Short mmCIF file of C-alpha atoms in Angstrom, two decimals:
data_model
loop_
_atom_site.label_atom_id
_atom_site.label_comp_id
_atom_site.label_asym_id
_atom_site.label_seq_id
_atom_site.Cartn_x
_atom_site.Cartn_y
_atom_site.Cartn_z
CA MET A 1 -33.14 -1.26 0.27
CA GLU A 2 -31.36 1.82 1.53
CA ALA A 3 -32.59 3.87 -1.43
CA ILE A 4 -36.20 2.82 -0.72
CA ARG A 5 -35.79 3.75 2.91
CA LYS A 6 -34.46 7.21 2.04
CA GLN A 7 -37.26 7.77 -0.46
CA ALA A 8 -39.89 6.80 2.13
CA SER A 9 -38.31 9.15 4.62
CA LYS A 10 -38.46 12.03 2.13
CA LEU A 11 -42.14 11.31 1.40
CA ARG A 12 -42.96 11.31 5.12
CA GLU A 13 -41.23 14.64 5.56
CA GLN A 14 -43.18 16.09 2.62
CA VAL A 15 -46.43 14.83 4.11
CA ALA A 16 -45.52 16.37 7.48
CA ARG A 17 -44.82 19.74 5.88
CA GLN A 18 -48.11 19.58 3.97
CA GLN A 19 -49.94 18.77 7.19
CA GLN A 20 -48.33 21.75 8.88
CA ALA A 21 -49.45 23.98 6.01
CA VAL A 22 -53.04 22.67 6.30
CA MET A 23 -53.06 23.20 10.06
CA ARG A 24 -51.74 26.76 9.65
CA GLN A 25 -54.51 27.44 7.12
CA PHE A 26 -57.40 26.20 9.22
CA GLY A 27 -55.99 26.95 12.68
CA GLY A 28 -58.17 26.97 15.78
CA GLY A 29 -59.64 23.94 17.55
CA GLY A 30 -57.71 21.59 19.75
CA TYR A 31 -55.12 20.80 17.00
CA GLY A 32 -53.00 22.80 14.62
CA GLY A 33 -52.20 25.73 16.90
CA THR A 34 -48.81 27.35 17.32
CA ASP A 35 -47.68 24.84 20.00
CA THR A 36 -48.52 21.94 17.74
CA VAL A 37 -46.50 23.37 14.87
CA ILE A 38 -43.44 23.86 17.12
CA THR A 39 -43.79 20.30 18.37
CA ASP A 40 -43.90 18.94 14.82
CA GLU A 41 -40.76 20.88 13.89
CA GLU A 42 -39.01 19.48 16.93
CA GLU A 43 -40.09 16.00 15.97
CA LEU A 44 -38.87 16.53 12.43
CA HIS A 45 -35.49 17.62 13.75
CA ARG A 46 -35.36 14.63 16.09
CA HIS A 47 -36.31 12.31 13.25
CA GLN A 48 -33.52 13.68 11.04
CA LYS A 49 -31.03 13.30 13.89
CA LEU A 50 -32.07 9.69 14.39
CA GLU A 51 -31.67 9.04 10.67
CA LYS A 52 -28.07 10.31 10.83
CA LEU A 53 -27.34 8.36 14.02
CA TYR A 54 -28.75 5.20 12.47
CA ILE A 55 -26.51 5.59 9.41
CA SER A 56 -23.47 6.45 11.54
CA THR A 57 -23.83 3.49 13.93
CA ARG A 58 -24.49 1.11 11.06
CA SER A 59 -21.37 2.30 9.24
CA SER A 60 -19.28 1.98 12.41
CA LYS A 61 -20.66 -1.50 12.98
CA HIS A 62 -19.59 -2.55 9.49
CA PHE A 63 -16.14 -1.03 10.04
CA GLN A 64 -15.77 -2.89 13.33
CA ARG A 65 -16.77 -6.10 11.60
CA ASP A 66 -14.18 -5.45 8.88
CA ILE A 67 -11.47 -4.94 11.52
CA VAL A 68 -12.45 -8.17 13.27
CA ARG A 69 -12.35 -10.12 10.01
CA GLY A 70 -9.00 -8.60 9.07
CA VAL A 71 -7.45 -9.35 12.47
CA GLU A 72 -8.81 -12.90 12.44
CA GLY A 73 -7.37 -13.44 8.96
CA TYR A 74 -4.05 -12.03 10.13
CA ILE A 75 -4.09 -14.41 13.11
CA VAL A 76 -4.79 -17.42 10.90
CA THR A 77 -1.99 -16.48 8.49
CA GLY A 78 0.37 -15.61 11.34
CA SER A 79 -0.28 -18.94 13.06
CA LYS A 80 0.74 -20.71 9.86
CA GLN A 81 3.91 -18.59 9.73
CA VAL A 82 4.69 -19.52 13.34
CA GLU A 83 4.32 -23.18 12.41
CA ILE A 84 6.68 -22.82 9.43
CA GLY A 85 9.19 -20.77 11.41
CA THR A 86 9.17 -23.29 14.26
CA LYS A 87 9.90 -26.11 11.82
CA LEU A 88 12.81 -24.12 10.37
CA CYS A 89 14.07 -23.50 13.89
CA GLU A 90 13.99 -27.22 14.69
CA ASP A 91 15.83 -28.10 11.48
CA SER A 92 18.53 -25.51 12.18
CA ARG A 93 18.99 -26.71 15.75
CA LYS A 94 19.16 -30.31 14.58
CA TYR A 95 21.93 -29.51 12.10
CA GLY A 96 23.88 -27.53 14.69
CA SER A 97 23.58 -30.31 17.27
CA GLU A 98 24.77 -33.07 14.95
CA ASN A 99 27.88 -31.13 13.84
CA THR A 100 28.78 -33.38 10.89
CA CYS A 101 31.20 -30.97 9.22
CA THR A 102 34.87 -32.07 9.38
CA SER A 103 36.50 -28.78 8.35
CA GLY A 104 35.24 -26.57 11.14
CA ASP A 105 32.32 -25.56 13.33
CA THR A 106 31.55 -22.12 11.92
CA LEU A 107 28.27 -23.11 10.24
CA THR A 108 27.37 -25.17 13.28
CA LYS A 109 27.59 -22.14 15.54
CA ALA A 110 25.74 -19.96 13.02
CA SER A 111 22.91 -22.49 12.66
CA LEU A 112 22.49 -22.75 16.43
CA SER A 113 22.42 -18.95 16.72
CA PHE A 114 19.84 -18.84 13.93
CA ALA A 115 17.72 -21.50 15.63
CA ASN A 116 17.75 -19.66 18.96
CA ALA A 117 16.91 -16.32 17.33
CA ARG A 118 14.14 -17.87 15.21
CA ALA A 119 12.63 -19.48 18.31
CA GLN A 120 12.55 -16.07 20.01
CA MET A 121 11.00 -14.43 16.94
CA GLU A 122 8.26 -17.04 16.66
CA LYS A 123 7.53 -16.65 20.36
CA GLU A 124 7.16 -12.90 19.87
CA ARG A 125 4.90 -13.49 16.86
CA GLY A 126 2.74 -15.85 18.91
CA ASN A 127 2.43 -13.24 21.67
CA LEU A 128 1.43 -10.62 19.10
CA LEU A 129 -1.28 -12.84 17.62
CA LYS A 130 -2.64 -13.62 21.07
CA SER A 131 -2.68 -9.93 21.95
CA LEU A 132 -4.51 -9.00 18.74
CA GLY A 133 -7.11 -11.66 19.41
CA THR A 134 -7.83 -10.78 23.04
CA GLN A 135 -7.35 -7.00 22.94
CA VAL A 136 -8.65 -6.09 19.47
CA ALA A 137 -10.83 -8.73 17.82
CA GLU A 138 -12.80 -9.92 20.85
CA PRO A 139 -13.80 -6.47 22.22
CA LEU A 140 -14.91 -5.28 18.77
CA ARG A 141 -16.85 -8.48 18.12
CA ALA A 142 -18.60 -8.02 21.45
CA MET A 143 -19.62 -4.50 20.43
CA VAL A 144 -20.90 -5.64 17.04
CA MET A 145 -23.05 -8.33 18.64
CA GLY A 146 -23.68 -6.44 21.88
CA ALA A 147 -27.01 -5.54 23.43
CA PRO A 148 -26.57 -1.73 23.57
CA LEU A 149 -26.42 -1.40 19.80
CA GLU A 150 -29.32 -3.78 19.17
CA ASP A 151 -31.47 -2.17 21.89
CA ALA A 152 -30.82 1.31 20.48
CA ARG A 153 -31.67 0.15 16.95
CA HIS A 154 -34.90 -1.45 18.18
CA LEU A 155 -35.86 1.78 19.91
CA ALA A 156 -35.21 3.72 16.71
CA GLN A 157 -37.28 1.27 14.69
CA ARG A 158 -40.16 1.45 17.19
CA TYR A 159 -40.00 5.22 17.05
CA ASP A 160 -40.09 5.10 13.26
CA ARG A 161 -43.20 2.89 13.26
CA MET A 162 -44.92 5.10 15.82
CA ARG A 163 -44.07 8.16 13.78
CA GLN A 164 -45.75 6.60 10.76
CA GLU A 165 -48.85 5.87 12.88
CA THR A 166 -48.85 9.47 14.09
CA GLU A 167 -48.61 10.78 10.55
CA ALA A 168 -51.49 8.54 9.48
CA GLN A 169 -53.57 9.68 12.48
CA THR A 170 -52.79 13.32 11.62
CA ILE A 171 -54.25 12.79 8.16
CA GLU A 172 -57.29 11.12 9.73
CA VAL A 173 -57.85 14.09 12.03
CA SER A 174 -57.56 16.51 9.09
CA LYS A 175 -60.24 14.56 7.20
CA ARG A 176 -62.63 14.53 10.17
CA GLN A 177 -62.09 18.26 10.71
CA ALA A 178 -63.09 18.85 7.11
CA LYS A 179 -66.25 16.77 7.58
CA VAL A 180 -67.20 18.66 10.74
CA ARG A 181 -66.83 21.95 8.90
CA GLU A 182 -69.05 20.64 6.12
CA ASN A 183 -71.66 19.37 8.66
CA PRO A 184 -71.37 21.63 11.69
CA GLY A 185 -74.42 20.24 13.49
CA ASN A 186 -73.55 16.56 13.24
CA LEU A 187 -72.73 15.43 16.80
CA GLU A 188 -71.51 12.01 15.70
CA LEU A 189 -68.89 13.59 13.47
CA VAL A 190 -67.83 15.87 16.28
CA MET A 191 -67.44 12.94 18.68
CA LYS A 192 -65.40 11.00 16.14
CA LEU A 193 -63.21 14.04 15.61
CA GLU A 194 -62.64 14.44 19.33
CA SER A 195 -61.79 10.74 19.63
CA ALA A 196 -59.34 10.98 16.71
CA GLU A 197 -57.71 14.09 18.19
CA ALA A 198 -57.32 12.39 21.58
CA LYS A 199 -55.70 9.38 19.95
CA LEU A 200 -53.42 11.71 18.01
CA GLN A 201 -52.33 13.47 21.18
CA ASP A 202 -51.52 10.12 22.83
CA LEU A 203 -49.54 9.03 19.81
CA LYS A 204 -47.67 12.32 19.70
CA ALA A 205 -46.82 12.11 23.41
CA ASN A 206 -45.62 8.50 23.11
CA MET A 207 -43.71 9.33 19.93
CA THR A 208 -41.94 12.23 21.59
CA THR A 209 -40.95 10.14 24.62
CA LEU A 210 -39.81 7.23 22.49
CA GLY A 211 -37.95 9.53 20.12
CA LYS A 212 -35.98 11.09 22.97
CA GLU A 213 -35.10 7.66 24.36
CA ALA A 214 -34.04 6.38 20.94
CA ALA A 215 -31.96 9.48 20.20
CA SER A 216 -30.23 9.28 23.59
CA ALA A 217 -29.53 5.56 23.19
CA MET A 218 -28.26 5.91 19.63
CA ALA A 219 -26.03 8.86 20.55
CA ALA A 220 -24.53 6.86 23.45
CA VAL A 221 -23.86 3.90 21.15
CA GLU A 222 -22.28 6.16 18.52
CA ASP A 223 -19.99 7.70 21.13
CA GLN A 224 -19.02 4.26 22.43
CA GLN A 225 -18.35 2.98 18.92
CA GLN A 226 -16.14 5.92 18.04
CA ASN A 227 -14.09 5.84 21.25
CA GLN A 228 -13.73 2.07 21.56
CA THR A 229 -12.91 1.50 17.90
CA LEU A 230 -10.22 4.18 18.02
CA GLN A 231 -8.79 2.64 21.20
CA ARG A 232 -8.71 -0.83 19.62
CA LEU A 233 -6.88 0.55 16.59
CA ILE A 234 -4.34 2.27 18.86
CA THR A 235 -3.88 -1.01 20.75
CA LEU A 236 -3.31 -2.81 17.45
CA VAL A 237 -0.70 -0.29 16.31
CA GLU A 238 1.11 -0.31 19.67
CA ALA A 239 1.21 -4.11 19.72
CA GLU A 240 2.67 -4.25 16.23
CA ARG A 241 5.20 -1.50 16.97
CA SER A 242 6.40 -3.30 20.11
CA TYR A 243 6.58 -6.58 18.20
CA HIS A 244 8.65 -5.16 15.36
CA GLN A 245 11.01 -3.43 17.78
CA ARG A 246 11.72 -6.69 19.60
CA ILE A 247 12.11 -8.55 16.31
CA LEU A 248 14.58 -5.92 15.12
CA GLU A 249 16.65 -6.33 18.28
CA ILE A 250 16.75 -10.10 17.83
CA ILE A 251 17.69 -9.83 14.14
CA GLU A 252 20.44 -7.29 14.81
CA ARG A 253 21.92 -9.50 17.51
CA LEU A 254 21.71 -12.54 15.24
CA GLU A 255 23.32 -10.66 12.36
CA GLY A 256 26.21 -9.66 14.60
CA GLU A 257 26.80 -13.26 15.65
CA MET A 258 26.66 -14.55 12.08
CA ARG A 259 28.90 -11.76 10.77
CA TYR A 260 31.45 -12.71 13.38
CA GLU A 261 31.44 -16.30 12.16
CA GLN A 262 31.68 -15.08 8.57
CA GLN A 263 34.73 -13.00 9.42
CA ARG A 264 36.35 -16.02 10.97
CA ILE A 265 35.99 -17.85 7.65
CA GLU A 266 37.07 -14.98 5.44
CA ALA A 267 39.97 -13.75 7.63
CA PRO A 268 43.43 -14.62 6.20
CA GLN A 269 45.33 -17.40 7.88
CA THR A 270 47.92 -16.47 10.50
CA PRO A 271 51.25 -16.12 8.68
CA GLN A 272 54.03 -18.57 9.26
CA VAL A 273 56.92 -16.54 10.59
CA GLU A 274 59.92 -18.19 9.02
CA ASN A 275 62.39 -15.79 10.56
CA ILE A 276 61.60 -16.91 14.08
CA THR A 277 64.20 -19.57 14.72
CA SER A 278 63.56 -20.03 18.41
CA SER A 279 60.31 -21.10 20.08
CA HIS A 280 60.48 -18.23 22.55
CA PRO A 281 61.49 -14.54 22.41
CA PRO A 282 65.12 -13.72 23.17
CA SER A 283 66.22 -12.60 26.58
CA TYR A 284 66.98 -8.93 27.04
CA GLU A 285 70.72 -9.75 27.21
CA GLU A 286 70.54 -11.54 23.85
CA ALA A 287 68.55 -8.69 22.36
CA ASP A 288 71.08 -6.12 23.61
CA ASN A 289 73.95 -8.11 22.10
CA GLU A 290 72.15 -8.26 18.74
CA VAL A 291 71.39 -4.55 18.76
CA ASN A 292 74.99 -3.66 19.78
CA ALA A 293 76.37 -5.87 17.05
CA SER A 294 74.14 -4.13 14.54
CA GLN A 295 75.25 -0.72 15.73
CA MET A 296 78.99 -1.60 15.37
CA HIS A 297 78.64 -2.92 11.84
CA ASN A 298 81.03 -0.96 9.59
CA GLY A 299 81.46 1.56 12.38
CA THR A 300 77.93 2.98 11.89
CA SER A 301 74.68 2.51 13.67
CA ASP A 302 71.88 0.56 11.87
CA ALA A 303 69.36 0.83 14.68
CA MET A 304 65.89 1.69 13.46
CA GLY A 305 64.90 3.70 16.49
CA TYR A 306 61.32 3.89 17.78
CA PHE A 307 58.48 3.68 15.27
CA LEU A 308 54.79 2.73 15.12
CA GLY A 309 53.41 -0.48 13.71
CA GLU A 310 49.84 -1.62 13.04
CA VAL A 311 48.91 -5.16 14.07
CA MET A 312 47.76 -7.17 11.05
CA PHE A 313 47.29 -10.55 12.78
CA SER A 314 46.29 -11.40 16.32
CA TYR A 315 48.88 -12.95 18.58
CA GLN A 316 48.34 -14.76 21.87
CA PRO A 317 51.39 -14.82 24.18
CA ASP A 318 52.86 -18.04 25.52
CA SER A 319 54.67 -16.41 28.42
CA ASP A 320 54.57 -13.33 30.62
CA PHE A 321 57.37 -11.75 28.57
CA GLU A 322 55.30 -11.72 25.38
CA LEU A 323 52.77 -9.08 24.32
CA SER A 324 49.15 -9.86 23.42
CA LEU A 325 48.12 -8.31 20.09
CA SER A 326 44.74 -7.77 18.41
CA VAL A 327 44.11 -6.85 14.79
CA GLY A 328 44.05 -3.08 14.40
CA ASP A 329 46.11 -2.28 17.50
CA TYR A 330 49.08 0.10 17.23
CA VAL A 331 52.41 -0.76 18.84
CA VAL A 332 55.45 1.41 19.66
CA ILE A 333 58.34 -0.76 18.45
CA ARG A 334 61.58 -0.17 20.29
CA GLU A 335 63.83 -2.79 18.74
CA VAL A 336 63.79 -5.67 16.30
CA THR A 337 66.11 -8.69 16.57
CA SER A 338 67.57 -10.69 13.73
CA SER A 339 65.60 -13.71 14.91
CA GLY A 340 62.33 -12.05 13.89
CA TRP A 341 61.17 -10.90 17.32
CA ALA A 342 60.35 -7.32 18.22
CA GLU A 343 60.02 -5.60 21.54
CA GLY A 344 57.52 -2.79 22.10
CA GLU A 345 54.60 -1.35 24.02
CA CYS A 346 50.83 -1.46 23.37
CA LYS A 347 48.05 -0.16 25.59
CA GLY A 348 50.39 0.40 28.51
CA LYS A 349 51.99 -3.06 28.40
CA ALA A 350 55.44 -3.98 27.11
CA GLY A 351 56.67 -7.28 25.76
CA TRP A 352 57.94 -9.34 22.84
CA PHE A 353 55.98 -10.37 19.75
CA PRO A 354 56.68 -11.63 16.20
CA TYR A 355 57.77 -8.72 14.03
CA ASP A 356 56.05 -10.13 10.93
CA TYR A 357 52.68 -9.75 12.65
CA ILE A 358 52.78 -5.95 12.23
CA GLU A 359 53.26 -3.42 9.47
CA ARG A 360 55.16 -0.20 9.92
CA ARG A 361 53.07 2.97 9.87
CA ASP A 362 54.71 6.34 9.34
CA ARG A 363 51.45 8.32 9.34
CA VAL A 364 48.75 7.67 11.88
CA LEU A 365 46.08 9.71 13.60
CA ALA A 366 46.81 11.30 16.93
CA THR A 367 43.94 9.35 18.51
CA GLN A 368 45.53 6.12 17.37
CA VAL A 369 48.84 7.10 18.94
CA ILE A 370 47.06 7.85 22.20
CA GLU A 371 45.45 4.39 22.15
CA VAL A 372 48.94 2.84 22.24
CA PHE A 373 49.50 4.28 25.69
#
């Protein structure tokens, strides 16, 4: 159909050029002068512009329709994903709430965290789908089916029909001019020629007016299509970018929570300190006696002196005299008793702690030493 339309348009343009050549050849009279030729060239230019505008607006309309169909398909698929994700969320929350495991609650906590995060993600997905429907699909659908485009296309089609009538009337006038030249004294032929020329002038005037209106309307629609379609695409991209950013934040937070639970499972058990014979650290008097006894052994001193130790296992104190330790901390160890307790300082606090909870470190970074104090 498009090929036929283009071929018809080319034939009309050829006929118009032939008519112009005939009018230049015969000249004179009330038709075919210089003004008429200029007007025909202007009309030809306007006709070509309308052809391009018609093709452009039609192509944009099809593109808008493709976007609407794609977004609607995405919404349908996304809604199904929300449904599946919500069911998974409910199953995870159900497992976490029942807490049937007898060996610990690590998976229970992880499943509840997963359920909460999944609920947030599905909520974000639902908001995205709603946004795409109201801010992208609906405005573009309104433009595809809107009155401005249809009105402009109707104007262009009316102009095209009137242009064909004008071309046919131009041929009719050319024929009657030829008959008048062949029969110069025939008044009836002259009157018919004048009537045909008057009709042609009316058609040309109406065609020019309608052509300007159609070109203006089509140009306005093209500009609206270009701007609004671009804006809808930007809205789509911004909505998806915001959605993925929020989803990433939720996933990263969830991963951190689940990694923490995983580390709790994989972390080695707290060692049983066999050397600790008492349930509490020694008093400072007892510690001094032990250290003095060690120093007098065989008349030499066996004291270790100050050294650094890295905490390998966390320790929670049972009294104000004990030191709280976290894995990775560094402690300045001042003395170690035979009962397995050590006294030292970590992060500005001093106290007792099990010596087997740390490992001696002879080489550490300066920043790590600073952290001790």
